[in-house]
Amino acid sequence: MMWVEVLSRHHDVLARTRCDDGARIGRAYDNDVVIDDPYVAPHHLRIVADDAGTLFAEDLGSVNGLYAADADEAQKRIALDGQRVLRVGRTLIRVRAPGFEVAPERPAGRAPRVWPAIAGLAVCVIALAMLTLWLNETREMQPSRFVLPVLAVIFTVLVWTTGWAVLTRIFTGVSEFDRHLLIALGGLLAFYVFDELCDFGSFGFSSRALADYAYVGNWILFAALCFVHLRTMGPRRVPVKAGAVAALALAAIAAQTLSRSDESSMVGQQSYLSDLKPPMFRLKRAQSLDSFFSGTDRLKDGLDRARLEPPSALGWFDNDPDD
């Protein structure tokens, strides 16, 4: 007796058939295992056992041949050990004897309580969004300036989560909507915190680099968020998933760096303090009055020279028709 398993490309079992005395596999209906694959012959292979009980797969003269899943050359006869996966046409199969040793059962434990964590993260994200809007408010307060951005954030999170849930449903059969929602909210909270840290840090330390290159951290956070989503979809091929999101993040960082470099070469260095903070957040060492006024004198001299000297080029206005 043996079990013939049809596997997905991730080696998950799609179907399992019991065969008592050998097995013939193909598309024809007189086979022991029928495979609905146009690249499989009507009688593609058979599974036989030798006198010692070792199972072998033998090609029956098919056009597309018999392959081990990890090999590129067709073989006429392949020994089976319960772990080796065969490729026939575009279908993966595995054969196991009744005595194949399976892994022990996993302890069930208690199901994780995801929704309380989701509710807590949602409250934190909404509160942080409202606080950020309030700190940046300089006009008369109107409810629409607070409600509409929060609704936009909620809508974006739901669309993002639904997309990942649909992909997970397609590839694994289970949507895992709650887990993807938890990941999305955690990632959004990380974006908010990182953005505020960069904003206050650039102000407190007068750090142009921290403000100018904050996008690098944002792309790294985005890549980490996508990786966690992919990891939730399935535990297989983790290095491939990590390499893919890392390559995309590096490409995005390189493209944005090149774009900013081109923009800077045309219009010069831009202001980097978009929002002023209370003076208590300044962490620079205080200057003496003499040092401050000497700096202003140097700045005044430079401005006077720039005001009196004619410009060397007009930049974007070289082709101004009003010249």
Short mmCIF file of N, CA and C in Angstrom, two decimals, residues 128-192:
data_model
loop_
_atom_site.label_atom_id
_atom_site.label_comp_id
_atom_site.label_asym_id
_atom_site.label_seq_id
_atom_site.Cartn_x
_atom_site.Cartn_y
_atom_site.Cartn_z
N LEU A 128 -3.02 59.57 17.51
CA LEU A 128 -1.79 60.21 17.03
C LEU A 128 -2.07 61.06 15.80
N ALA A 129 -2.96 60.59 14.92
CA ALA A 129 -3.31 61.40 13.75
C ALA A 129 -4.01 62.69 14.16
N MET A 130 -4.92 62.60 15.11
CA MET A 130 -5.61 63.81 15.60
C MET A 130 -4.63 64.76 16.27
N LEU A 131 -3.69 64.23 17.05
CA LEU A 131 -2.71 65.08 17.72
C LEU A 131 -1.81 65.78 16.70
N THR A 132 -1.39 65.06 15.67
CA THR A 132 -0.56 65.67 14.64
C THR A 132 -1.30 66.78 13.91
N LEU A 133 -2.57 66.54 13.59
CA LEU A 133 -3.36 67.58 12.93
C LEU A 133 -3.53 68.80 13.84
N TRP A 134 -3.73 68.55 15.12
CA TRP A 134 -3.94 69.67 16.06
C TRP A 134 -2.66 70.49 16.23
N LEU A 135 -1.51 69.84 16.29
CA LEU A 135 -0.26 70.56 16.45
C LEU A 135 0.07 71.41 15.23
N ASN A 136 -0.37 70.95 14.04
CA ASN A 136 -0.08 71.70 12.82
C ASN A 136 -1.18 72.70 12.47
N GLU A 137 -2.22 72.79 13.28
CA GLU A 137 -3.33 73.70 12.98
C GLU A 137 -2.95 75.13 13.34
N THR A 138 -3.08 76.02 12.37
CA THR A 138 -2.75 77.44 12.58
C THR A 138 -3.94 78.35 12.32
N ARG A 139 -5.04 77.80 11.84
CA ARG A 139 -6.22 78.61 11.56
C ARG A 139 -7.32 78.30 12.56
N GLU A 140 -8.46 78.92 12.34
CA GLU A 140 -9.60 78.64 13.20
C GLU A 140 -10.00 77.18 13.07
N MET A 141 -10.20 76.53 14.18
CA MET A 141 -10.47 75.08 14.18
C MET A 141 -11.82 74.80 13.53
N GLN A 142 -11.81 73.84 12.61
CA GLN A 142 -13.02 73.38 11.95
C GLN A 142 -13.03 71.85 11.98
N PRO A 143 -14.16 71.24 12.30
CA PRO A 143 -14.20 69.77 12.41
C PRO A 143 -13.78 69.05 11.13
N SER A 144 -14.07 69.62 9.98
CA SER A 144 -13.76 68.93 8.72
C SER A 144 -12.27 68.72 8.55
N ARG A 145 -11.44 69.63 9.09
CA ARG A 145 -9.99 69.47 8.95
C ARG A 145 -9.46 68.32 9.78
N PHE A 146 -10.25 67.83 10.73
CA PHE A 146 -9.84 66.69 11.55
C PHE A 146 -10.52 65.40 11.10
N VAL A 147 -11.80 65.49 10.77
CA VAL A 147 -12.57 64.28 10.45
C VAL A 147 -12.16 63.71 9.10
N LEU A 148 -12.06 64.55 8.07
CA LEU A 148 -11.79 64.05 6.72
C LEU A 148 -10.43 63.35 6.62
N PRO A 149 -9.33 63.92 7.16
CA PRO A 149 -8.06 63.18 7.09
C PRO A 149 -8.09 61.85 7.83
N VAL A 150 -8.79 61.80 8.98
CA VAL A 150 -8.88 60.54 9.72
C VAL A 150 -9.67 59.50 8.93
N LEU A 151 -10.77 59.94 8.29
CA LEU A 151 -11.54 59.02 7.46
C LEU A 151 -10.71 58.52 6.27
N ALA A 152 -9.89 59.40 5.72
CA ALA A 152 -9.01 58.98 4.61
C ALA A 152 -8.01 57.92 5.07
N VAL A 153 -7.48 58.10 6.28
CA VAL A 153 -6.55 57.10 6.82
C VAL A 153 -7.25 55.76 7.03
N ILE A 154 -8.46 55.80 7.60
CA ILE A 154 -9.21 54.57 7.83
C ILE A 154 -9.51 53.86 6.52
N PHE A 155 -9.93 54.62 5.51
CA PHE A 155 -10.24 54.03 4.20
C PHE A 155 -8.99 53.40 3.59
N THR A 156 -7.86 54.09 3.68
CA THR A 156 -6.61 53.56 3.10
C THR A 156 -6.20 52.26 3.79
N VAL A 157 -6.31 52.22 5.12
CA VAL A 157 -5.94 51.01 5.85
C VAL A 157 -6.84 49.85 5.46
N LEU A 158 -8.13 50.09 5.31
CA LEU A 158 -9.06 49.02 4.96
C LEU A 158 -8.80 48.51 3.54
N VAL A 159 -8.52 49.41 2.60
CA VAL A 159 -8.22 48.98 1.23
C VAL A 159 -6.92 48.17 1.19
N TRP A 160 -5.89 48.67 1.88
CA TRP A 160 -4.61 47.96 1.95
C TRP A 160 -4.79 46.56 2.55
N THR A 161 -5.52 46.48 3.65
CA THR A 161 -5.73 45.19 4.31
C THR A 161 -6.53 44.24 3.44
N THR A 162 -7.56 44.76 2.77
CA THR A 162 -8.39 43.91 1.91
C THR A 162 -7.57 43.33 0.77
N GLY A 163 -6.68 44.14 0.19
CA GLY A 163 -5.84 43.63 -0.89
C GLY A 163 -4.97 42.46 -0.45
N TRP A 164 -4.32 42.60 0.71
CA TRP A 164 -3.49 41.50 1.21
C TRP A 164 -4.34 40.29 1.59
N ALA A 165 -5.53 40.52 2.14
CA ALA A 165 -6.40 39.40 2.51
C ALA A 165 -6.85 38.63 1.28
N VAL A 166 -7.15 39.34 0.18
CA VAL A 166 -7.55 38.67 -1.06
C VAL A 166 -6.40 37.83 -1.61
N LEU A 167 -5.19 38.39 -1.61
CA LEU A 167 -4.04 37.63 -2.09
C LEU A 167 -3.80 36.39 -1.23
N THR A 168 -3.93 36.54 0.09
CA THR A 168 -3.75 35.39 0.98
C THR A 168 -4.81 34.34 0.72
N ARG A 169 -6.04 34.77 0.48
CA ARG A 169 -7.12 33.83 0.17
C ARG A 169 -6.83 33.06 -1.11
N ILE A 170 -6.28 33.75 -2.12
CA ILE A 170 -5.99 33.10 -3.40
C ILE A 170 -4.90 32.05 -3.25
N PHE A 171 -3.84 32.38 -2.50
CA PHE A 171 -2.67 31.50 -2.45
C PHE A 171 -2.73 30.45 -1.34
N THR A 172 -3.49 30.71 -0.28
CA THR A 172 -3.52 29.77 0.83
C THR A 172 -4.91 29.24 1.16
N GLY A 173 -5.94 29.90 0.65
CA GLY A 173 -7.30 29.45 0.94
C GLY A 173 -7.90 30.08 2.19
N VAL A 174 -7.12 30.84 2.96
CA VAL A 174 -7.60 31.51 4.17
C VAL A 174 -7.22 32.98 4.06
N SER A 175 -8.17 33.89 4.32
CA SER A 175 -7.92 35.31 4.09
C SER A 175 -7.00 35.94 5.14
N GLU A 176 -7.11 35.53 6.41
CA GLU A 176 -6.31 36.12 7.50
C GLU A 176 -6.49 37.64 7.57
N PHE A 177 -7.75 38.10 7.40
CA PHE A 177 -8.00 39.54 7.38
C PHE A 177 -7.59 40.20 8.70
N ASP A 178 -7.90 39.54 9.82
CA ASP A 178 -7.59 40.16 11.11
C ASP A 178 -6.10 40.34 11.31
N ARG A 179 -5.30 39.36 10.90
CA ARG A 179 -3.85 39.48 11.07
C ARG A 179 -3.27 40.56 10.15
N HIS A 180 -3.78 40.62 8.92
CA HIS A 180 -3.29 41.67 8.02
C HIS A 180 -3.69 43.05 8.52
N LEU A 181 -4.88 43.17 9.12
CA LEU A 181 -5.29 44.45 9.68
C LEU A 181 -4.40 44.85 10.85
N LEU A 182 -4.04 43.88 11.68
CA LEU A 182 -3.14 44.15 12.80
C LEU A 182 -1.78 44.62 12.29
N ILE A 183 -1.27 43.97 11.24
CA ILE A 183 0.02 44.35 10.67
C ILE A 183 -0.05 45.75 10.08
N ALA A 184 -1.14 46.06 9.36
CA ALA A 184 -1.28 47.37 8.73
C ALA A 184 -1.32 48.48 9.78
N LEU A 185 -2.08 48.27 10.84
CA LEU A 185 -2.16 49.28 11.89
C LEU A 185 -0.82 49.46 12.60
N GLY A 186 -0.13 48.36 12.87
CA GLY A 186 1.19 48.47 13.48
C GLY A 186 2.17 49.20 12.59
N GLY A 187 2.13 48.92 11.28
CA GLY A 187 3.00 49.63 10.36
C GLY A 187 2.69 51.11 10.28
N LEU A 188 1.39 51.44 10.26
CA LEU A 188 1.01 52.86 10.21
C LEU A 188 1.45 53.59 11.47
N LEU A 189 1.32 52.94 12.62
CA LEU A 189 1.78 53.55 13.86
C LEU A 189 3.30 53.77 13.82
N ALA A 190 4.03 52.81 13.27
CA ALA A 190 5.48 52.97 13.15
C ALA A 190 5.83 54.14 12.23
N PHE A 191 5.08 54.32 11.14
CA PHE A 191 5.32 55.45 10.24
C PHE A 191 5.09 56.77 10.97
N TYR A 192 4.00 56.86 11.72
CA TYR A 192 3.70 58.09 12.46
C TYR A 192 4.82 58.42 13.45
#
